Tab-separated table of C-alpha atoms in Angstrom:
chain	number	residue	atom	x	y	z
Z	4	UNK	CA	-4.411	-21.736	1.570
Z	5	UNK	CA	-6.976	-21.115	-1.176
Z	6	UNK	CA	-6.870	-17.475	-2.222
Z	7	UNK	CA	-8.999	-15.449	-4.610
Z	8	UNK	CA	-7.878	-12.408	-6.571
Z	9	UNK	CA	-10.124	-9.355	-6.798
Z	10	UNK	CA	-9.135	-7.126	-9.698
Z	11	UNK	CA	-7.965	-7.481	-13.283
Z	12	UNK	CA	-6.129	-4.232	-14.009
Z	13	UNK	CA	-2.423	-3.573	-14.708
Z	14	UNK	CA	-1.329	-4.130	-11.092
Z	15	UNK	CA	-3.260	-7.379	-10.781
Z	16	UNK	CA	-1.747	-8.620	-14.047
Z	17	UNK	CA	1.823	-7.516	-13.372
Z	18	UNK	CA	2.144	-8.392	-9.673
Z	19	UNK	CA	-0.745	-10.175	-7.988
Z	20	UNK	CA	-1.588	-12.915	-10.455
Z	21	UNK	CA	2.055	-14.005	-11.025
Z	22	UNK	CA	2.914	-13.896	-7.321
Z	23	UNK	CA	-0.183	-15.759	-6.159
Z	24	UNK	CA	-0.267	-18.392	-8.899
Z	25	UNK	CA	3.439	-19.096	-8.449
Z	26	UNK	CA	3.403	-19.310	-4.643
Z	27	UNK	CA	4.160	-22.828	-3.365
Z	28	UNK	CA	1.816	-22.552	-0.376
Z	29	UNK	CA	-1.138	-20.879	-2.084
Z	30	UNK	CA	-3.735	-22.073	-4.546
Z	31	UNK	CA	-5.063	-19.277	-6.748
Z	32	UNK	CA	-8.638	-20.515	-6.645
Z	33	UNK	CA	-10.339	-17.836	-8.693
Z	34	UNK	CA	-10.437	-14.315	-10.099
Z	35	UNK	CA	-13.217	-11.758	-9.857
Z	36	UNK	CA	-13.298	-8.407	-11.612
Z	37	UNK	CA	-15.670	-5.593	-12.387
Z	38	UNK	CA	-15.265	-6.523	-16.073
Z	39	UNK	CA	-16.234	-10.209	-16.451
Z	40	UNK	CA	-14.400	-10.584	-19.771
Z	41	UNK	CA	-11.144	-9.359	-18.161
Z	42	UNK	CA	-11.614	-11.801	-15.271
Z	43	UNK	CA	-12.096	-14.645	-17.745
Z	44	UNK	CA	-8.937	-13.689	-19.607
Z	45	UNK	CA	-6.755	-13.321	-16.494
Z	46	UNK	CA	-8.078	-16.533	-14.952
Z	47	UNK	CA	-7.314	-18.460	-18.139
Z	48	UNK	CA	-3.746	-17.126	-18.183
Z	49	UNK	CA	-3.140	-18.542	-14.713
Z	50	UNK	CA	-5.051	-21.781	-14.908
Z	51	UNK	CA	-7.908	-20.911	-12.596
Z	52	UNK	CA	-11.588	-19.988	-12.888
Z	53	UNK	CA	-13.341	-16.654	-13.172
Z	54	UNK	CA	-16.197	-15.763	-10.837
Z	55	UNK	CA	-19.034	-13.447	-11.764
Z	56	UNK	CA	-20.362	-13.463	-8.172
Z	57	UNK	CA	-17.865	-12.089	-5.684
Z	58	UNK	CA	-19.730	-13.552	-2.694
Z	59	UNK	CA	-19.454	-17.008	-4.275
Z	60	UNK	CA	-15.697	-16.481	-4.485
Z	61	UNK	CA	-15.572	-15.479	-0.809
Z	62	UNK	CA	-17.408	-18.705	0.067
Z	63	UNK	CA	-14.886	-20.846	-1.833
Z	64	UNK	CA	-11.592	-19.428	-0.494
Z	65	UNK	CA	-9.663	-18.908	2.729
Z	66	UNK	CA	-8.256	-15.494	1.754
Z	67	UNK	CA	-8.521	-12.765	-0.841
Z	68	UNK	CA	-5.940	-10.487	-2.437
Z	69	UNK	CA	-7.229	-7.136	-3.638
Z	70	UNK	CA	-5.936	-5.091	-6.573
Z	71	UNK	CA	-8.705	-2.529	-6.916
Z	72	UNK	CA	-9.193	1.222	-6.334
Z	73	UNK	CA	-9.199	2.130	-2.617
Z	74	UNK	CA	-12.931	2.796	-2.285
Z	75	UNK	CA	-13.798	-0.510	-3.974
Z	76	UNK	CA	-11.150	-2.332	-1.924
Z	77	UNK	CA	-12.540	-1.005	1.355
Z	78	UNK	CA	-16.087	-2.089	0.585
Z	79	UNK	CA	-15.104	-5.575	-0.591
Z	80	UNK	CA	-12.583	-6.083	2.228
Z	81	UNK	CA	-15.343	-5.605	4.783
Z	82	UNK	CA	-17.528	-8.139	2.992
Z	83	UNK	CA	-14.647	-10.609	2.621
Z	84	UNK	CA	-13.705	-10.359	6.293
Z	85	UNK	CA	-17.293	-10.952	7.346
Z	86	UNK	CA	-17.248	-14.049	5.125
Z	87	UNK	CA	-14.209	-15.299	7.075
Z	88	UNK	CA	-11.510	-14.493	4.498
Z	89	UNK	CA	-8.033	-13.360	5.452
Z	90	UNK	CA	-7.031	-10.142	3.682
Z	91	UNK	CA	-4.052	-9.305	1.473
Z	92	UNK	CA	-4.735	-5.659	0.670
Z	93	UNK	CA	-3.057	-2.865	-1.251
Z	94	UNK	CA	-2.258	0.675	-0.204
Z	95	UNK	CA	-3.944	2.992	0.514
Z	96	UNK	CA	-6.285	0.973	2.697
Z	97	UNK	CA	-9.240	3.254	1.978
Z	98	UNK	CA	-9.898	6.799	0.724
Z	99	UNK	CA	-11.438	7.927	4.031
Z	100	UNK	CA	-10.764	7.260	7.690
Z	101	UNK	CA	-14.309	5.999	8.221
Z	102	UNK	CA	-13.930	3.380	5.477
Z	103	UNK	CA	-10.533	2.359	6.855
Z	104	UNK	CA	-11.977	1.914	10.322
Z	105	UNK	CA	-14.730	-0.250	8.861
Z	106	UNK	CA	-12.120	-2.592	7.349
Z	107	UNK	CA	-10.164	-2.828	10.602
Z	108	UNK	CA	-13.335	-3.374	12.609
Z	109	UNK	CA	-14.591	-6.113	10.293
Z	110	UNK	CA	-11.244	-7.938	10.372
Z	111	UNK	CA	-11.041	-7.749	14.159
Z	112	UNK	CA	-14.632	-8.878	14.643
Z	113	UNK	CA	-14.172	-11.820	12.282
Z	114	UNK	CA	-10.755	-12.745	13.682
Z	115	UNK	CA	-9.102	-12.782	10.258
Z	116	UNK	CA	-5.516	-11.797	9.503
Z	117	UNK	CA	-4.614	-8.833	7.326
Z	118	UNK	CA	-1.485	-7.688	5.515
Z	119	UNK	CA	-1.294	-4.487	3.468
Z	120	UNK	CA	1.220	-4.473	0.626
Z	121	UNK	CA	3.474	-1.493	1.258
Z	122	UNK	CA	5.997	-2.619	-1.353
Z	123	UNK	CA	9.141	-1.289	0.339
Z	124	UNK	CA	8.343	-3.104	3.578
Z	125	UNK	CA	8.559	-6.468	1.791
Z	126	UNK	CA	11.863	-5.863	0.015
Z	127	UNK	CA	14.795	-7.320	1.994
Z	128	UNK	CA	17.342	-4.481	1.849
Z	129	UNK	CA	14.937	-1.620	2.705
Z	130	UNK	CA	13.156	-3.633	5.397
Z	131	UNK	CA	16.450	-4.572	7.081
Z	132	UNK	CA	17.506	-0.906	6.973
Z	133	UNK	CA	14.209	0.221	8.536
Z	134	UNK	CA	14.555	-2.302	11.360
Z	135	UNK	CA	18.148	-1.226	12.028
Z	136	UNK	CA	17.332	2.487	12.125
Z	137	UNK	CA	14.427	1.842	14.503
Z	138	UNK	CA	16.836	-0.058	16.761
Z	139	UNK	CA	19.512	2.664	16.636
Z	140	UNK	CA	17.180	5.577	17.409
Z	141	UNK	CA	18.314	9.099	18.239
Z	142	UNK	CA	17.035	10.554	14.970
Z	143	UNK	CA	16.726	14.327	14.707
Z	144	UNK	CA	14.986	14.609	11.338
Z	145	UNK	CA	13.976	12.644	8.274
Z	146	UNK	CA	13.448	13.643	4.656
Z	147	UNK	CA	11.622	11.662	1.983
Z	148	UNK	CA	11.181	12.356	-1.718
Z	149	UNK	CA	8.873	9.940	-3.534
Z	150	UNK	CA	8.596	11.172	-7.097
Z	151	UNK	CA	6.734	9.287	-9.796
Z	152	UNK	CA	6.271	10.073	-13.474
Z	153	UNK	CA	2.871	8.434	-13.930
Z	154	UNK	CA	1.349	11.570	-15.466
Z	155	UNK	CA	4.411	12.573	-17.510
Z	156	UNK	CA	5.529	9.263	-19.051
Z	157	UNK	CA	4.212	8.050	-22.376
Z	158	UNK	CA	2.157	4.890	-22.076
Z	159	UNK	CA	2.221	4.534	-18.282
Z	160	UNK	CA	-0.483	1.927	-17.518
Z	161	UNK	CA	-1.567	3.775	-14.370
Z	162	UNK	CA	-2.024	7.196	-15.972
Z	163	UNK	CA	-5.673	6.505	-16.750
Z	164	UNK	CA	-6.442	5.483	-13.155
Z	165	UNK	CA	-9.423	7.588	-12.066
Z	166	UNK	CA	-8.616	7.403	-8.372
Z	167	UNK	CA	-4.982	8.444	-8.945
Z	168	UNK	CA	-6.114	11.441	-10.968
Z	169	UNK	CA	-8.532	12.396	-8.191
Z	170	UNK	CA	-6.333	11.718	-5.136
Z	171	UNK	CA	-2.860	12.269	-6.629
Z	172	UNK	CA	0.557	11.509	-5.212
Z	173	UNK	CA	-0.515	12.150	-1.610
Z	174	UNK	CA	-2.586	8.969	-1.603
Z	175	UNK	CA	-0.607	6.918	-4.135
Z	176	UNK	CA	3.054	7.312	-3.133
Z	177	UNK	CA	2.469	8.976	0.237
Z	178	UNK	CA	1.748	5.585	1.855
Z	179	UNK	CA	5.133	4.275	0.664
Z	180	UNK	CA	7.042	7.158	2.261
Z	181	UNK	CA	5.060	6.943	5.492
Z	182	UNK	CA	5.561	3.177	5.699
Z	183	UNK	CA	9.309	3.841	5.909
Z	184	UNK	CA	9.276	6.842	8.254
Z	185	UNK	CA	6.688	5.782	10.844
Z	186	UNK	CA	8.453	2.616	12.098
Z	187	UNK	CA	11.619	4.660	12.667
Z	188	UNK	CA	10.353	8.045	13.883
Z	189	UNK	CA	7.014	7.070	15.415
Z	190	UNK	CA	3.524	8.440	14.984
Z	191	UNK	CA	3.129	12.159	14.222
Z	192	UNK	CA	1.479	14.585	16.632
Z	193	UNK	CA	0.876	17.220	13.956
Z	194	UNK	CA	0.740	17.250	10.159
Z	195	UNK	CA	1.195	20.260	7.877
Z	196	UNK	CA	0.687	20.101	4.109
Z	197	UNK	CA	1.062	22.434	1.135
Z	198	UNK	CA	0.366	21.930	-2.580
Z	199	UNK	CA	3.341	23.739	-4.110
Z	200	UNK	CA	4.795	22.704	-7.447
Z	201	UNK	CA	3.663	21.176	-10.738
Z	202	UNK	CA	0.615	18.986	-11.079
Z	203	UNK	CA	-0.217	16.908	-8.025
Z	204	UNK	CA	3.013	17.708	-6.138
Z	205	UNK	CA	2.499	18.091	-2.386
Z	206	UNK	CA	4.763	18.687	0.605
Z	207	UNK	CA	4.163	17.388	4.130
Z	208	UNK	CA	5.871	18.226	7.419
Z	209	UNK	CA	5.358	15.858	10.344
Z	210	UNK	CA	6.017	16.525	14.025
Z	211	UNK	CA	6.660	13.085	15.494
Z	212	UNK	CA	5.754	12.145	19.048
Z	213	UNK	CA	9.357	11.251	19.899
Z	214	UNK	CA	10.540	14.781	19.097
Z	215	UNK	CA	11.873	14.256	15.578
Z	216	UNK	CA	10.483	15.985	12.498
Z	217	UNK	CA	10.241	14.830	8.906
Z	218	UNK	CA	9.416	16.341	5.527
Z	219	UNK	CA	7.965	14.586	2.495
Z	220	UNK	CA	7.828	15.668	-1.151
Z	221	UNK	CA	5.393	13.592	-3.172
Z	222	UNK	CA	4.503	13.719	-6.858
Z	223	UNK	CA	3.276	11.685	-9.803
Z	224	UNK	CA	4.111	14.571	-12.147
Z	225	UNK	CA	7.921	14.505	-12.037
Z	226	UNK	CA	9.900	14.473	-15.290
Z	227	UNK	CA	10.783	10.838	-16.047
Z	228	UNK	CA	14.492	11.579	-15.652
Z	229	UNK	CA	13.851	12.951	-12.139
Z	230	UNK	CA	11.620	10.141	-10.888
Z	231	UNK	CA	12.681	7.986	-7.970
Z	232	UNK	CA	12.517	7.567	-4.207
Z	233	UNK	CA	14.887	8.768	-1.496
Z	234	UNK	CA	14.714	8.696	2.306
Z	235	UNK	CA	17.379	10.356	4.448
Z	236	UNK	CA	17.720	10.255	8.241
Z	237	UNK	CA	19.968	12.494	10.345
Z	238	UNK	CA	20.624	12.023	14.040
Z	239	UNK	CA	23.147	11.127	16.711
Z	240	UNK	CA	24.344	8.165	14.629
Z	241	UNK	CA	25.030	10.427	11.641
Z	242	UNK	CA	23.391	10.362	8.229
Z	243	UNK	CA	21.912	7.325	6.506
Z	244	UNK	CA	19.888	6.677	3.350
Z	245	UNK	CA	17.286	4.070	2.451
Z	246	UNK	CA	19.029	1.488	0.235
Z	247	UNK	CA	17.665	0.584	-3.163
Z	248	UNK	CA	15.819	-2.698	-3.505
Z	249	UNK	CA	17.362	-5.402	-5.658
Z	250	UNK	CA	14.034	-7.068	-6.457
Z	251	UNK	CA	10.757	-5.977	-8.004
Z	252	UNK	CA	7.104	-6.203	-7.093
Z	253	UNK	CA	6.479	-9.927	-7.650
Z	254	UNK	CA	9.056	-11.199	-5.104
Z	255	UNK	CA	7.899	-8.512	-2.655
Z	256	UNK	CA	4.267	-9.549	-3.035
Z	257	UNK	CA	5.307	-13.165	-2.571
Z	258	UNK	CA	6.784	-12.149	0.803
Z	259	UNK	CA	3.588	-10.296	1.656
Z	260	UNK	CA	1.687	-13.529	0.981
Z	261	UNK	CA	4.171	-15.347	3.234
Z	262	UNK	CA	3.417	-12.769	5.926
Z	263	UNK	CA	-0.318	-13.362	5.572
Z	264	UNK	CA	0.159	-17.119	5.884
Z	265	UNK	CA	2.205	-16.602	9.052
Z	266	UNK	CA	-0.258	-14.142	10.578
Z	267	UNK	CA	-3.191	-16.427	9.791
Z	268	UNK	CA	-1.378	-19.457	11.190
Z	269	UNK	CA	-0.078	-17.875	14.388
Z	270	UNK	CA	-2.689	-15.248	15.170
Z	271	UNK	CA	0.097	-12.682	15.587
Z	272	UNK	CA	-0.579	-9.441	13.680
Z	273	UNK	CA	1.956	-8.371	11.072
Z	274	UNK	CA	3.488	-4.873	11.449
Z	275	UNK	CA	1.886	-3.915	8.112
Z	276	UNK	CA	-1.624	-5.034	8.999
Z	277	UNK	CA	-4.840	-3.101	8.400
Z	278	UNK	CA	-4.468	-1.282	11.726
Z	279	UNK	CA	-1.111	0.163	10.608
Z	280	UNK	CA	-2.592	1.045	7.223
Z	281	UNK	CA	-5.411	2.861	9.042
Z	282	UNK	CA	-2.842	5.027	10.852
Z	283	UNK	CA	-1.351	5.884	7.459
Z	284	UNK	CA	-4.838	6.720	6.164
Z	285	UNK	CA	-5.433	9.031	9.133
Z	286	UNK	CA	-2.234	10.958	8.321
Z	287	UNK	CA	-3.140	11.227	4.639
Z	288	UNK	CA	-6.622	12.476	5.515
Z	289	UNK	CA	-5.195	15.065	7.930
Z	290	UNK	CA	-2.795	16.276	5.241
Z	291	UNK	CA	-5.548	16.395	2.629
Z	292	UNK	CA	-7.698	18.518	4.943
Z	293	UNK	CA	-4.881	21.068	5.218
Z	294	UNK	CA	-4.158	21.452	1.525
Z	295	UNK	CA	-5.231	24.743	-0.012
Z	296	UNK	CA	-8.269	24.137	-2.175
Z	297	UNK	CA	-9.059	20.749	-0.619
Z	298	UNK	CA	-8.543	17.296	-2.121
Z	299	UNK	CA	-7.267	16.909	-5.682
């Protein structure tokens, strides 16, 4: 499969370009970016060509991987799908429900496959744990803490991200926590949110359709020594915790690319497709609407 990379920022450099160029069943056929000089540099590092016309890239590939801010991703994903490209997207799918629905609609209309890279869902130990807890069932409550130090660490490459500064932890790490909880506890009927704590810290409470509840604490403003992720479930089977992953982003993204190849080849949607990412977007938007003072 010939795949093009959209984006040239820190995430594209650290994860997407290495994973795609090193994949045995993919050909990284080109790179496009909003800064042509950065696209030229990244393409040269990985032995491919830079495109200054994104539609020309769509015409030359079978799929695209996107490492761009959510609003830019949503717009380009619609155009790529309409050009017949399968989609390897990042979270969050889009900054609004309407834009997320446009991506899902375009992919369905074009008959292209989609996979959204919720990192934890493509790491073997966490994904096996999620599948096992969904099978066991009987959960009474869940608790997730997803605490980043993007805005408190010196030299963090994502600290200057305009969309992260605007949307905060709710939209950046919230999708990770929801990607773990939803397969186990089911979709929520109600969402409550409060912006208590330093910086962009927010708290969510979800009332799940199966009767369980969950709470989430999300932040990109945690002290570096306090940063990390934790998910706890309590129910009839006792208490269990999400295991730590033994591998980083590049192997996980390689598995996401594997998932896209399988979905494209079989026509069977992956559990982390754009439709699932849209459900996550709907929850984030509902939470954002309930925060005192509106979106941050």
